[in-house]
Every structure is written in C-alpha cells, then in structure tokens.
XYZ file of C-alpha atoms in Angstrom:
684
model
C -25.395 8.981 84.253
C -22.519 10.848 82.862
C -19.690 9.320 85.156
C -20.839 5.911 84.729
C -21.280 6.347 80.970
C -17.641 7.579 80.827
C -16.694 4.604 82.704
C -18.469 2.328 80.380
C -16.431 3.848 77.225
C -13.093 3.688 79.484
C -13.985 -0.106 79.645
C -14.823 -0.134 75.950
C -11.560 1.543 74.948
C -9.481 -0.882 77.306
C -10.958 -3.617 75.530
C -10.897 -2.577 72.048
C -7.077 -1.776 72.689
C -6.688 -5.582 73.630
C -8.358 -6.847 70.758
C -6.752 -4.495 68.107
C -3.398 -5.227 69.435
C -4.151 -8.905 69.472
C -4.732 -11.984 71.853
C -2.145 -14.868 72.427
C -2.485 -18.005 71.111
C -5.326 -19.914 72.584
C -6.477 -17.050 74.535
C -9.923 -15.468 74.733
C -10.626 -11.541 75.034
C -10.433 -10.521 78.643
C -14.134 -10.606 78.954
C -15.050 -13.450 81.024
C -16.857 -14.956 78.079
C -16.042 -18.498 76.748
C -13.278 -18.741 74.313
C -14.713 -17.870 70.786
C -13.418 -21.308 69.483
C -11.475 -24.024 70.963
C -8.178 -22.377 69.467
C -9.094 -18.890 70.374
C -9.118 -15.454 68.675
C -6.473 -14.806 65.858
C -4.122 -12.253 67.068
C -4.175 -9.536 64.295
C -0.485 -8.501 64.656
C 0.417 -12.114 63.609
C -1.622 -11.683 60.107
C 0.887 -10.708 57.180
C 0.068 -7.332 55.648
C 0.101 -6.753 51.864
C 0.619 -10.409 51.109
C -1.974 -10.642 48.445
C -3.289 -8.350 45.629
C -6.678 -6.347 45.974
C -9.319 -8.097 44.357
C -11.479 -5.720 41.983
C -15.025 -7.113 41.874
C -16.245 -8.076 38.602
C -19.451 -7.107 36.921
C -22.581 -9.464 38.089
C -23.166 -11.894 35.288
C -26.566 -10.941 33.442
C -29.176 -13.631 33.155
C -31.080 -12.235 30.163
C -32.632 -9.127 28.681
C -36.185 -9.013 29.055
C -39.001 -6.742 27.850
C -39.999 -4.177 30.583
C -43.611 -3.348 31.494
C -43.440 -0.175 29.602
C -42.287 -1.480 26.257
C -38.456 -1.043 26.670
C -36.014 -3.419 27.839
C -34.657 -4.483 31.352
C -31.507 -6.301 32.462
C -32.580 -9.521 34.486
C -30.509 -11.225 37.078
C -30.891 -14.242 39.178
C -29.033 -13.794 42.171
C -28.552 -15.967 45.446
C -27.084 -15.783 48.683
C -24.871 -18.762 49.478
C -22.427 -20.166 52.071
C -18.890 -21.032 50.829
C -15.056 -20.515 51.849
C -13.068 -17.921 50.746
C -9.373 -16.875 51.253
C -9.726 -13.735 53.220
C -6.722 -14.075 55.337
C -3.229 -14.650 53.619
C -2.806 -17.818 52.076
C -0.767 -19.082 54.836
C -3.690 -19.096 56.949
C -7.076 -21.014 56.955
C -9.950 -19.900 54.678
C -13.079 -18.291 56.109
C -16.591 -19.494 55.880
C -18.817 -16.568 54.715
C -22.178 -15.843 52.801
C -22.383 -13.453 49.633
C -24.408 -13.157 46.619
C -23.660 -14.468 42.953
C -25.474 -15.466 39.830
C -27.452 -18.684 39.696
C -26.205 -18.975 36.040
C -22.531 -18.946 37.332
C -22.499 -21.049 40.391
C -19.222 -21.682 42.521
C -16.623 -19.416 44.021
C -14.216 -17.312 41.893
C -11.486 -19.789 42.457
C -13.902 -22.295 40.920
C -14.757 -20.312 37.977
C -18.079 -18.946 39.356
C -19.419 -15.646 40.307
C -19.868 -16.434 44.024
C -17.744 -13.918 45.981
C -17.479 -11.613 49.217
C -17.965 -8.892 48.523
C -20.393 -9.568 45.676
C -19.898 -8.877 42.037
C -20.991 -5.302 40.894
C -24.377 -4.723 39.396
C -23.923 -2.357 36.445
C -26.971 -0.664 35.715
C -27.869 2.117 33.151
C -29.939 5.435 33.760
C -33.715 4.845 33.164
C -33.019 1.319 32.037
C -34.947 -1.097 34.688
C -33.105 -3.987 36.444
C -34.983 -6.878 37.681
C -33.567 -9.340 40.137
C -34.540 -12.584 41.595
C -33.145 -12.574 45.019
C -32.831 -15.967 46.137
C -32.184 -16.868 49.646
C -30.087 -19.930 49.124
C -28.609 -20.729 52.713
C -29.015 -24.533 52.228
C -26.698 -27.226 52.130
C -26.087 -29.803 49.230
C -29.073 -31.897 50.569
C -31.349 -28.945 50.622
C -31.318 -28.690 54.551
C -31.096 -25.084 56.291
C -27.750 -23.681 57.146
C -27.881 -22.213 60.472
C -26.196 -18.706 61.225
C -22.538 -18.354 61.357
C -22.769 -15.841 64.141
C -25.019 -15.619 67.461
C -28.374 -13.895 66.854
C -30.021 -12.384 69.883
C -33.689 -13.653 69.795
C -34.776 -11.279 72.643
C -34.621 -8.297 70.322
C -37.591 -7.225 68.043
C -36.457 -9.371 65.243
C -37.542 -11.264 62.105
C -38.618 -14.190 64.242
C -39.347 -17.603 62.381
C -40.166 -19.637 65.395
C -42.916 -16.841 66.455
C -41.882 -17.484 69.994
C -42.802 -13.856 71.247
C -42.949 -11.563 74.324
C -46.498 -10.597 73.385
C -46.211 -7.614 75.343
C -44.047 -6.119 72.581
C -44.953 -8.460 69.521
C -46.614 -7.561 66.503
C -49.961 -8.737 65.701
C -48.919 -11.361 63.154
C -47.059 -13.306 65.775
C -43.717 -12.927 63.808
C -41.382 -9.696 63.579
C -41.477 -9.825 67.294
C -39.289 -9.905 70.441
C -38.454 -13.311 71.298
C -38.192 -15.130 74.833
C -35.076 -17.541 74.433
C -31.723 -16.399 75.518
C -30.137 -19.000 73.435
C -28.363 -17.990 69.975
C -30.874 -18.653 67.085
C -30.023 -22.029 65.274
C -32.819 -21.911 62.841
C -33.048 -20.986 59.102
C -31.948 -17.664 58.402
C -34.166 -14.998 57.080
C -32.959 -12.671 54.355
C -34.212 -9.713 52.251
C -32.196 -7.489 49.948
C -32.134 -3.896 50.240
C -30.704 -1.612 47.340
C -29.296 1.232 49.636
C -29.790 4.712 48.088
C -32.302 3.715 45.722
C -35.642 5.298 44.866
C -37.772 2.172 44.107
C -41.478 1.067 44.652
C -41.884 0.059 48.193
C -42.291 -3.666 47.336
C -38.711 -3.447 45.979
C -37.025 -1.504 48.855
C -36.199 -4.555 51.156
C -38.682 -3.846 53.964
C -37.289 -5.524 57.068
C -40.415 -7.250 57.645
C -40.625 -8.676 54.095
C -37.848 -11.179 54.665
C -38.080 -14.812 53.564
C -36.595 -18.139 54.694
C -34.790 -20.601 52.017
C -36.954 -22.993 50.470
C -35.550 -25.767 52.754
C -36.642 -29.234 53.088
C -36.369 -29.351 56.977
C -38.045 -25.945 57.953
C -39.225 -26.666 61.557
C -43.018 -27.583 61.806
C -44.886 -24.137 62.951
C -42.084 -21.791 61.546
C -43.075 -18.781 59.734
C -41.253 -18.794 56.357
C -41.938 -15.164 55.478
C -42.127 -11.821 57.385
C -45.364 -10.201 58.067
C -45.033 -7.788 55.088
C -43.887 -10.192 52.423
C -47.532 -11.336 51.429
C -48.980 -7.818 50.999
C -45.787 -6.528 49.130
C -46.144 -9.666 46.780
C -49.922 -8.587 46.442
C -49.081 -5.061 45.358
C -45.946 -5.598 43.439
C -46.000 -5.378 39.831
C -43.736 -8.292 39.649
C -45.434 -9.992 42.815
C -46.665 -13.025 40.711
C -43.000 -13.894 40.048
C -42.211 -14.522 43.618
C -42.288 -17.790 45.282
C -40.795 -19.849 48.058
C -37.305 -18.905 49.171
C -37.208 -15.763 46.768
C -38.665 -12.292 45.743
C -38.419 -10.535 42.516
C -37.499 -6.911 42.748
C -37.399 -4.455 40.208
C -35.543 -0.917 39.995
C -36.349 1.652 37.906
C -33.061 3.290 37.897
C -34.513 6.845 37.269
C -32.049 8.820 39.662
C -28.843 10.522 38.472
C -25.718 8.276 37.926
C -24.211 7.245 41.140
C -22.729 4.741 43.698
C -25.286 2.467 45.477
C -24.754 -0.637 47.154
C -27.044 -3.692 48.073
C -27.071 -5.818 51.366
C -29.282 -7.603 53.567
C -32.055 -5.714 55.781
C -33.732 -8.495 57.821
C -35.312 -6.893 60.737
C -33.304 -7.358 64.154
C -30.527 -9.156 62.556
C -29.073 -6.906 59.772
C -25.725 -6.751 61.905
C -24.893 -10.336 61.770
C -26.247 -10.964 58.216
C -23.974 -8.159 56.822
C -21.070 -9.166 58.863
C -21.222 -12.551 57.481
C -20.646 -10.913 53.892
C -23.697 -10.396 51.836
C -23.035 -6.898 50.109
C -22.035 -5.350 46.756
C -21.829 -2.467 44.694
C -24.860 -1.176 42.461
C -23.603 1.514 40.012
C -25.939 3.650 37.785
C -24.273 5.055 34.704
C -25.378 7.292 31.939
C -27.905 10.082 31.736
C -27.761 13.817 31.525
C -25.910 13.851 35.302
C -23.185 11.654 34.246
C -21.548 14.038 31.645
C -18.619 15.843 33.153
C -16.849 18.477 31.025
C -13.595 16.060 31.153
C -12.561 12.614 31.110
C -12.837 10.432 34.162
C -10.172 7.611 34.960
C -11.362 4.325 33.576
C -12.168 1.835 32.562
C -14.142 -0.150 35.456
C -15.000 -3.611 35.376
C -17.916 -4.426 33.095
C -19.474 -7.211 31.248
C -17.792 -8.589 28.532
C -14.223 -7.309 29.485
C -11.545 -9.589 28.379
C -9.114 -11.423 31.084
C -6.169 -9.106 31.950
C -8.084 -5.817 31.246
C -6.436 -2.811 33.481
C -8.847 -0.855 35.449
C -8.477 2.623 36.379
C -11.824 2.967 38.261
C -11.856 0.715 41.322
C -14.805 -0.081 43.921
C -13.358 -0.360 47.340
C -15.565 -1.967 50.161
C -13.691 -1.332 53.458
C -14.828 -3.375 56.338
C -13.299 -4.347 59.750
C -13.659 -7.855 61.055
C -12.175 -10.153 63.657
C -11.297 -13.897 62.896
C -10.800 -17.020 65.199
C -7.383 -18.934 64.842
C -9.344 -21.510 62.536
C -10.212 -18.766 60.061
C -13.792 -18.410 60.983
C -15.305 -15.072 61.730
C -15.634 -13.799 65.191
C -18.439 -11.961 66.556
C -19.322 -11.589 70.283
C -21.786 -14.062 71.675
C -22.688 -12.060 74.970
C -23.317 -8.484 76.291
C -20.071 -8.695 78.581
C -18.026 -8.481 75.635
C -18.704 -4.597 75.037
C -18.166 -3.879 78.684
C -14.781 -5.557 78.788
C -16.055 -7.170 82.221
C -16.095 -10.716 83.741
C -17.895 -12.386 86.401
C -18.071 -11.655 89.365
C -17.615 -7.971 88.532
C -20.893 -8.060 86.734
C -23.514 -10.383 86.989
C -26.684 -8.929 85.531
C -30.043 -10.660 84.903
C -31.041 -10.530 81.234
C -34.096 -10.120 79.067
C -37.437 -12.184 79.882
C -37.882 -15.927 79.608
C -39.690 -18.408 81.656
C -36.446 -18.971 83.997
C -36.572 -15.290 85.269
C -39.989 -14.024 84.908
C -39.384 -10.959 83.080
C -36.944 -9.091 85.389
C -34.765 -7.474 83.037
C -34.667 -5.351 80.055
C -31.026 -6.144 79.126
C -30.517 -8.273 76.185
C -28.143 -11.048 76.775
C -26.144 -11.261 73.388
C -26.613 -7.780 71.621
C -23.475 -5.619 71.912
C -24.106 -1.640 71.443
C -21.445 -1.526 68.726
C -18.594 -3.851 67.345
C -15.344 -3.115 66.228
C -13.291 -5.604 64.336
C -9.411 -5.983 64.794
C -8.486 -6.144 61.095
C -9.241 -4.241 58.024
C -10.727 -6.043 55.140
C -10.658 -4.465 51.582
C -12.697 -6.276 48.939
C -12.690 -9.327 50.697
C -8.973 -9.523 51.758
C -7.181 -8.432 54.779
C -4.598 -5.804 54.147
C -4.285 -6.121 50.361
C -1.790 -4.301 48.020
C -2.871 -2.671 44.697
C -0.383 -2.167 41.893
C -0.921 1.282 40.421
C 0.674 3.115 37.517
C 1.792 6.823 37.693
C -1.451 8.010 36.500
C -4.733 9.048 38.024
C -7.428 6.455 39.526
C -10.795 6.671 40.629
C -11.864 4.926 43.604
C -15.299 4.385 44.614
C -15.030 4.171 48.446
C -17.720 2.427 50.458
C -17.576 2.266 54.515
C -19.366 -0.793 55.238
C -18.344 -1.356 58.635
C -20.950 -2.263 61.086
C -20.096 0.647 63.511
C -16.435 2.063 62.689
C -16.231 5.496 61.341
C -13.222 5.824 58.794
C -10.800 8.768 58.723
C -8.847 7.903 55.476
C -5.486 9.490 54.410
C -2.202 8.417 52.981
C 1.324 8.322 54.152
C 2.455 10.649 51.337
C -0.160 13.119 51.833
C -1.430 12.808 48.213
C -4.714 14.577 48.019
C -8.101 13.058 47.570
C -10.378 14.823 44.983
C -13.811 13.999 45.806
C -16.080 14.395 42.957
C -19.020 12.544 44.240
C -21.107 11.127 47.179
C -24.198 9.067 48.200
C -26.279 10.419 45.517
C -24.141 11.295 42.683
C -21.642 14.047 41.555
C -20.778 16.816 43.904
C -21.369 20.439 42.212
C -17.376 20.725 41.887
C -14.517 18.726 42.831
C -13.323 19.169 46.574
C -9.615 18.465 47.633
C -8.967 16.655 51.041
C -6.134 15.206 52.643
C -8.222 13.388 55.195
C -11.684 11.597 54.132
C -14.335 11.247 56.899
C -16.504 8.341 56.035
C -19.580 7.032 58.474
C -20.669 3.587 57.897
C -22.615 3.356 54.736
C -21.333 6.590 53.543
C -19.717 6.445 49.824
C -17.077 8.752 48.373
C -16.270 8.885 44.450
C -12.694 9.827 44.711
C -9.667 10.578 42.303
C -6.157 10.108 43.480
C -2.993 11.269 41.321
C -0.069 8.807 41.287
C 1.750 10.856 38.414
C 4.364 12.087 40.436
C 4.986 9.474 42.800
C 8.462 7.804 41.963
C 8.330 4.330 40.514
C 8.983 1.767 43.296
C 7.176 3.671 45.869
C 5.067 1.787 48.363
C 2.269 4.077 49.633
C -0.199 3.071 52.347
C -3.865 4.162 52.680
C -4.328 4.868 56.452
C -7.244 5.098 58.704
C -6.736 7.639 61.656
C -10.492 7.121 62.796
C -11.049 5.809 66.372
C -11.028 2.276 67.645
C -14.204 3.031 69.438
C -17.627 4.979 69.080
C -16.943 8.103 67.215
C -18.348 11.540 68.522
C -16.888 14.127 66.335
C -13.499 15.797 66.660
C -10.084 15.563 65.188
C -7.770 12.587 65.615
C -4.815 12.692 68.105
C -6.667 15.885 69.513
C -10.115 14.895 70.370
C -9.664 11.089 70.510
C -6.840 8.416 69.753
C -6.455 7.306 66.357
C -6.794 3.593 65.066
C -4.094 1.188 66.154
C -1.282 1.945 63.692
C -0.125 -1.509 63.555
C -3.640 -2.804 62.671
C -6.797 -1.204 62.128
C -4.953 1.771 61.254
C -3.806 0.565 57.793
C -6.058 -0.090 55.099
C -4.385 -1.034 51.605
C -0.941 -0.692 50.369
C -0.456 1.232 46.800
C 2.683 -0.148 44.948
C 3.541 2.680 42.349
C 4.855 1.171 38.734
C 5.333 3.150 35.561
C 2.532 4.185 33.328
C 1.228 2.269 30.465
C -0.105 4.145 27.634
C -1.495 7.576 27.981
C -3.451 8.997 30.779
C -6.513 10.423 28.797
C -8.246 11.593 32.118
C -8.729 15.145 33.017
C -6.671 16.461 36.195
C -9.221 16.695 38.925
C -8.943 20.311 39.373
C -9.816 20.687 35.748
C -13.057 18.946 35.736
C -16.393 20.546 35.236
C -18.902 18.356 36.885
C -22.652 18.309 35.787
C -24.824 21.017 36.529
C -26.378 20.553 40.229
C -29.904 21.463 40.741
C -30.711 22.019 44.369
C -34.185 21.308 45.653
C -36.861 24.039 45.902
C -37.975 25.483 49.084
C -39.409 23.194 51.940
C -43.175 23.268 52.676
C -43.027 21.451 55.998
C -40.336 21.000 58.912
C -40.506 18.292 61.234
C -38.356 17.427 64.369
C -37.069 13.725 65.101
C -34.644 12.646 67.631
C -31.847 10.387 68.149
C -31.901 8.666 71.635
C -30.178 6.068 73.937
C -32.222 4.183 76.690
C -30.855 3.040 79.811
C -32.132 0.114 81.934
C -35.234 0.517 84.172
C -34.512 -2.710 86.127
C -30.696 -3.025 86.535
C -28.404 -0.497 88.429
C -24.828 -0.466 88.757
C -22.056 1.510 90.542
C -18.170 1.568 90.368
C -16.454 -0.189 93.356
C -13.215 0.721 94.983
C -11.287 -1.164 92.215
C -12.999 0.724 89.456
C -15.011 -2.098 88.502
C -18.673 -1.875 87.704
C -20.709 -4.025 90.270
C -24.621 -4.392 90.668
C -26.051 -1.954 93.323
C -29.889 -1.445 93.560
C -28.921 2.428 94.759
C -26.606 2.730 91.721
C -27.111 4.449 88.353
C -29.051 2.482 85.467
C -27.086 -0.060 83.407
C -26.655 1.589 79.792
C -27.489 1.162 77.069
C -30.130 -1.220 76.570
C -31.263 0.181 73.178
C -30.751 3.042 70.733
C -33.928 4.331 69.488
C -35.291 7.110 67.149
C -38.342 9.157 67.922
C -39.894 12.559 67.749
C -39.480 15.977 69.580
C -41.537 17.197 72.635
C -42.719 20.519 72.638
C -40.186 21.579 75.353
C -37.306 20.350 72.835
C -36.555 17.079 74.605
C -36.599 13.641 72.877
C -39.583 11.425 72.512
C -38.149 8.043 72.224
C -40.200 5.698 70.213
C -39.830 2.018 69.224
C -40.284 0.061 65.981
C -43.591 -1.043 66.907
C -44.921 2.309 67.705
C -47.324 4.212 65.263
C -45.902 5.677 62.280
C -45.434 9.614 63.051
C -43.612 10.605 59.848
C -46.121 10.765 56.815
C -44.729 13.294 54.298
C -47.084 14.199 51.474
C -46.430 12.577 48.213
C -44.116 14.864 46.399
C -43.520 17.230 49.349
C -40.186 18.697 50.150
C -39.497 18.836 53.749
C -36.766 19.599 56.186
C -36.157 17.137 59.068
C -34.510 18.474 62.017
C -32.506 15.524 63.560
C -31.641 16.358 67.299
C -28.965 13.845 68.877
C -29.533 13.614 72.458
C -26.548 11.003 72.745
C -22.998 10.994 73.011
C -22.158 9.225 69.784
C -22.591 10.454 66.287
C -24.759 8.276 64.409
C -25.026 7.725 60.403
C -28.683 8.325 59.647
C -30.046 6.849 56.544
C -33.403 7.476 55.083
C -34.750 5.228 52.421
C -36.542 6.289 48.981
C -34.890 9.495 48.947
C -31.646 11.580 48.275
C -31.250 14.428 50.417
C -29.458 17.739 50.799
C -27.666 18.586 54.012
C -28.906 22.130 54.891
C -26.874 22.699 58.141
C -25.999 21.954 61.781
C -26.799 23.755 64.857
C -25.544 23.364 68.207
C -28.394 22.631 70.657
C -26.878 24.485 73.397
C -24.510 27.025 71.494
C -26.969 27.582 68.676
C -23.749 27.881 66.195
C -24.820 27.032 62.800
C -22.572 25.590 60.311
C -23.201 24.767 56.556
C -22.704 21.338 55.162
C -19.181 19.974 55.056
C -17.792 20.267 51.274
C -18.018 16.756 50.649
C -21.729 16.829 51.502
C -22.576 19.591 48.983
C -24.352 17.070 46.605
C -27.215 14.784 47.137
C -27.001 12.076 49.981
C -29.057 9.331 51.529
C -26.690 9.032 54.810
C -25.823 11.818 57.130
C -23.678 12.075 60.305
C -25.636 13.413 63.158
C -23.221 14.509 65.761
C -23.898 14.659 69.573
C -25.825 17.696 71.086
C -26.498 19.095 67.480
C -29.486 19.574 65.160
C -28.517 18.181 61.837
C -30.941 19.561 59.107
C -31.593 17.639 55.725
C -34.019 18.543 53.013
C -35.839 15.795 50.833
C -38.383 15.715 48.323
C -40.582 12.595 48.747
C -41.607 11.319 45.384
C -41.988 7.402 45.901
C -45.299 6.405 47.545
C -45.470 3.760 50.389
C -44.158 2.262 53.581
C -40.360 2.422 54.216
C -37.940 3.113 57.026
C -35.373 5.415 58.412
C -32.459 4.338 60.723
C -29.013 4.565 62.005
C -26.581 2.678 60.044
C -24.556 1.613 62.722
C -25.935 -1.897 62.373
C -25.998 -2.678 66.011
C -28.232 0.343 66.595
C -30.376 -0.291 63.806
C -31.090 -3.876 65.246
C -32.016 -2.573 68.768
C -34.022 -0.517 68.014
C -32.665 2.517 65.992
C -35.102 2.131 63.177
C -38.505 3.674 62.369
C -41.167 2.796 59.908
C -42.329 6.123 57.826
C -44.815 6.443 54.994
C -45.010 8.618 52.017
C -48.368 9.780 50.909
C -50.022 7.358 52.901
C -49.510 4.063 55.042
C -50.675 0.799 53.597
C -53.018 -1.479 55.527
C-alpha cells in the first residue's frame, strides 16, 4: 500500500501544482473531467492582488432584547442563509454567487445597505447573557421556489438525504440520513443546520448533523423529507422547541464559557464540505466575565453594534479560506473523483458506488474527493485584499476556515506574532512566534506590532503551509511550501502614520487572566483515526507510471476516512457514522482521550460540547513524548493529531446529551470521519 499511496500523492501534488499555477483561458484541469464551465477555470495568476481593501465584518444586527427563561435578558436574532452575488474577485472580474447569513431585519447585501455578506457578520455575545437565534434556511428564489446547490453533492455518501432513496444495507431506520443510490449530483432543495463551533450548549442547539431542515419552499418534491431524523426529537426536548417551524429552528446559547473566539457554520450530514465552501460561516465572540480581564489593555476597538460610520478598528477578525473560481466568477469545486487523482481516461476507469446500473459492484464514491485545495486565498470574502494599518499594535482574530488546507502564517518582515488566545480563550501567558501553524477550524488570537515599521512600507502576510495534505514537519525541509505566487500570499499590510495614542499594552508585558487547569482524569479511553481502502477496486502503476486497473494490484484508496476505537492489540477498529455509540462519558466526568492516528495525514480533530487541554503527544513507534505546543497551553476544541502518534487531550464533560466528534477536514468529515457520542446517556 505504501508505494501506491506515495504514487497517489505524487499525482495529487502534480495536479495541485497545475491548479495553483493556473490553467489557461478556456482550459480545464488536466484530470479528464469535463470543463467546469464553458469558459473554463480562472487562472489564479491573472487575478490582480491587493486590488481591494480588506472588509472588516460588522456586528450582526440584533432583532430584539427579550426576557430569558431565568428572568434575565437574552439577545434575540433572526438570521437567514440566502443566495446572492458578491464581489470576491477584484472589481475588473465578475461577481460570485455565494450563500451566507444575514439579519432578516436587514435584507440585501452590504452593497445594497443590508447585512447579508460572505463571511457573515459577527455575533457579539456577552458572558452569561443568553443569545437566542432563529436560524432560517432561506435558500429560495424570489418566487419561493427552492434553489439547488451551487456545487456537486455526492448522493452515495451517508448524507442528509431528503429524497430518502437509500442503499438500505447502510441506511438509517428512518429512511433519511442514509447512503443514496444515485451517481448524479443532487439537484433538490438544500438541507441546512447551524453549528456554533466551540460552544457548550444544550444538545438541541448544537447543530446536530441529522437535525437539518429544508427551506420552506413551495415546490418541495412529493415524498421528500423536509427535516432530518433528529429534528423532531430535538424540537420536542428543546426549551425553545415550541418556537421551531417549517424551514427554521430556534437555538439558545447560554454563553457560560470564558470569553473566546467561536465561529458558526453549517453542519449538515455528508454535505458540510459543499455547504461551507459556498459561504455560510461567521465569527461569534464571547466577551466579558472574569476570564476577560487581562492586566493591561488590548488593542481595540472591534466592530460592535452602534459604531458610527468611519470607526477605526484595531481588533480585526480574519477568516482565511482557499477557493477556486471559474472564468465567469462562479465557485469551482470538483465534480468527480478523478480530479483528486489527477488522472484521465483511459488511465483510470473505475466503477463507482452502487446504483441500479452496476448492481453494487464498487465502494468508490463517484464525486467525493478526499481533500480539496483551492488555488486562491480569500480573506474576509475577498481574494488577496490589503489592509491599511497604522504604526501601532493590532489584535487579529485569525480563523482557518479552509476545507482541508493547513496554514503556516508568517510575514515577509519577520514581525513576531504574539499569540494571546486560542480556541477556548486566553493562553496562560503571551507566546511569541515568527510562524503560526493553524489546522482547519483552529483559531488564534494574535497581536502584531507595527509601531516601528516605516511609514509607506508594504508588508505581506504569507502562507508557507503545503498545497497538499499536511503530515507535519517544517516547510522547505519536509515539504514544499505553498506556491509563492498564489496560495503562498494572504493579505498585504500598508503601513501609515499613527493617529492618536496607542493605549494598548506591549504584548510581552500583558498579564493574561489566571488559567485554571482541569483536575485529574477518572477515565482514559482510546480512539482511532483511520483511512479505508477499497475492497472491490484494485490498481497498479503501468510502465509509464500511470495508475491502471488490475485485479492483482493493490486496493484503490482512500474510499473513506473514519474514526473508531482501539483494539486490545493497539490497532485501530474503524467505525462508521451509523455504528453504535462507543464513547459515553459520565456527566461531569473528566477523561483523557488518546487519539491514535493510523493514517499518513495530520487531522484536526474537533470534539463538540467541550473545551479541552492538550496533554501530550507520543510516537506510536518511538514512544517519544512531547508536551503541548506553546500555542496549545490554553483550552482548545480542535487539535492536530499527527500521523503515527498518540495525541492525548483531557476534557470535562458537563453538557448532557447526544453530540459528535469529527475531523475538521470537511471532506473527511463528510465521508465518514465523524462519530456520534453521548454525555451522561444517549437519548432514544
């Protein structure tokens, strides 16, 4: 398997190099797939960089302040996801159709004076003050008819399956949330359910992948399920369930955790990769409380409700993503498995997963790609923007919201990053870096000091992470860094003179809030990270180095990525989404999870409903142990599990109910690297 897998990555690297370098006018990627659009893929090298300013997402408009159940007040929002066009590429190029969230009370895009924007506006929350959100699936047109997906959805995965057309060997008992049988990309109404990433909320408000719901469109096909298999039961058990209705759900967030950087995005089963790629994501910041009082002053202000136009911001959230585009401005996402391999017929003609035409002869999904790496970098909804900064300190809330790309950020002037916080809040003390590694879904709260940079200087925030799956190591030593002409650049800082006085404290002098570690664990459990190869399709390399079908060859891989438990002999026991729950921590228990990674990739593992501490990592072969990285010494909800290592985390499980843990490489999560788990006990 090793040689063939190395060959797979050789193909993948060659393909990504082509895509990142760019394709010519009217050309398609060299994969044998159909041209993405009649005009082909947009060459990233032709996109002008630093042609438009960075957009700083505003605070989401609040609908009302309402009485909460405990007699206090709650901030109430009505937020919909809708389809619209936005200028993501430079103004000389076409607009892009995207999806994102906005306030129902402030319709229209930002350009039209509304609140709908990609990425979504930031929800500003207060410690211990509840936030209640009516999340509306508004993916309908002006006539109330459903809008089809912008991107190709593979129906043969275990997914949120409104038609209910299932491969019953692997289906749920409800006839929905199951493996489909059609090889065609899904063209029906789109399921949605919002997850607030990093939050500790009632199970009904967690955005469980089987609690999805369709828009309340007037043309839902007869026989379609309009909700997922968990929607009704969660509605019945939710304290705000009576407020739910067709096309929406109401979630309530207590905000009892320390001040921190969270984010919200779609979490529908088996199609999160396409839904998030289409745009729906935004920051959710919790402020205040005893853990938001550093000894010193942080750079600010940040966008908040009521700020007058023209307010200067020195705390700025940055959503960093990779995307690819077609020449007409539309988003490109692969519509066939051959894309990932970089192969074209007749080099590889493989049968795909079962439908009536092939009688169930294959276990290879026809559309799903194991990972996807876009050939442009998009920051706050614009390709390669610039930001005017002053000679002063800035606080940046970085979020890696890429589907699969690991980022390693640095700048071309070697200005240090002072990291003060991570996923779950402040670190015990500021940490200085010149390079900042971020896996998908990780956040970093960082201060950068431009005080001594000469006026007129243009600095670049760079990315030296790989243009391919990440397995650890150092750029230019263990792997090639991103293409310096395209995905190796992120944003440009243009330094101007300081206005007023910088009242913020130098980061080295900040005393961050006291950090209280978790107590001793009462239980240790082993879990595994696994990759599956085909049991039906076998291939080999021919004399030209191409991969061809051969019944005596090695199994085609991967066909899925899965989590699981650990066998008594220390090997992995892969389990699928539909297998019985194996992780059921007692309510209030503190546990250590030992994650054994049996794959050749690093995986960002996210556990819902908890903030955990990274304990250490141990080589599975060498047994060398190293402690957490300096930026991992606070609380986290996403951790990088490296190949051939045991990654240990410690968590206290305080929120009862049914939830999930998964890899946050979204292509992995969707097939099938996500598992349900229960805290206390599993609901019926």
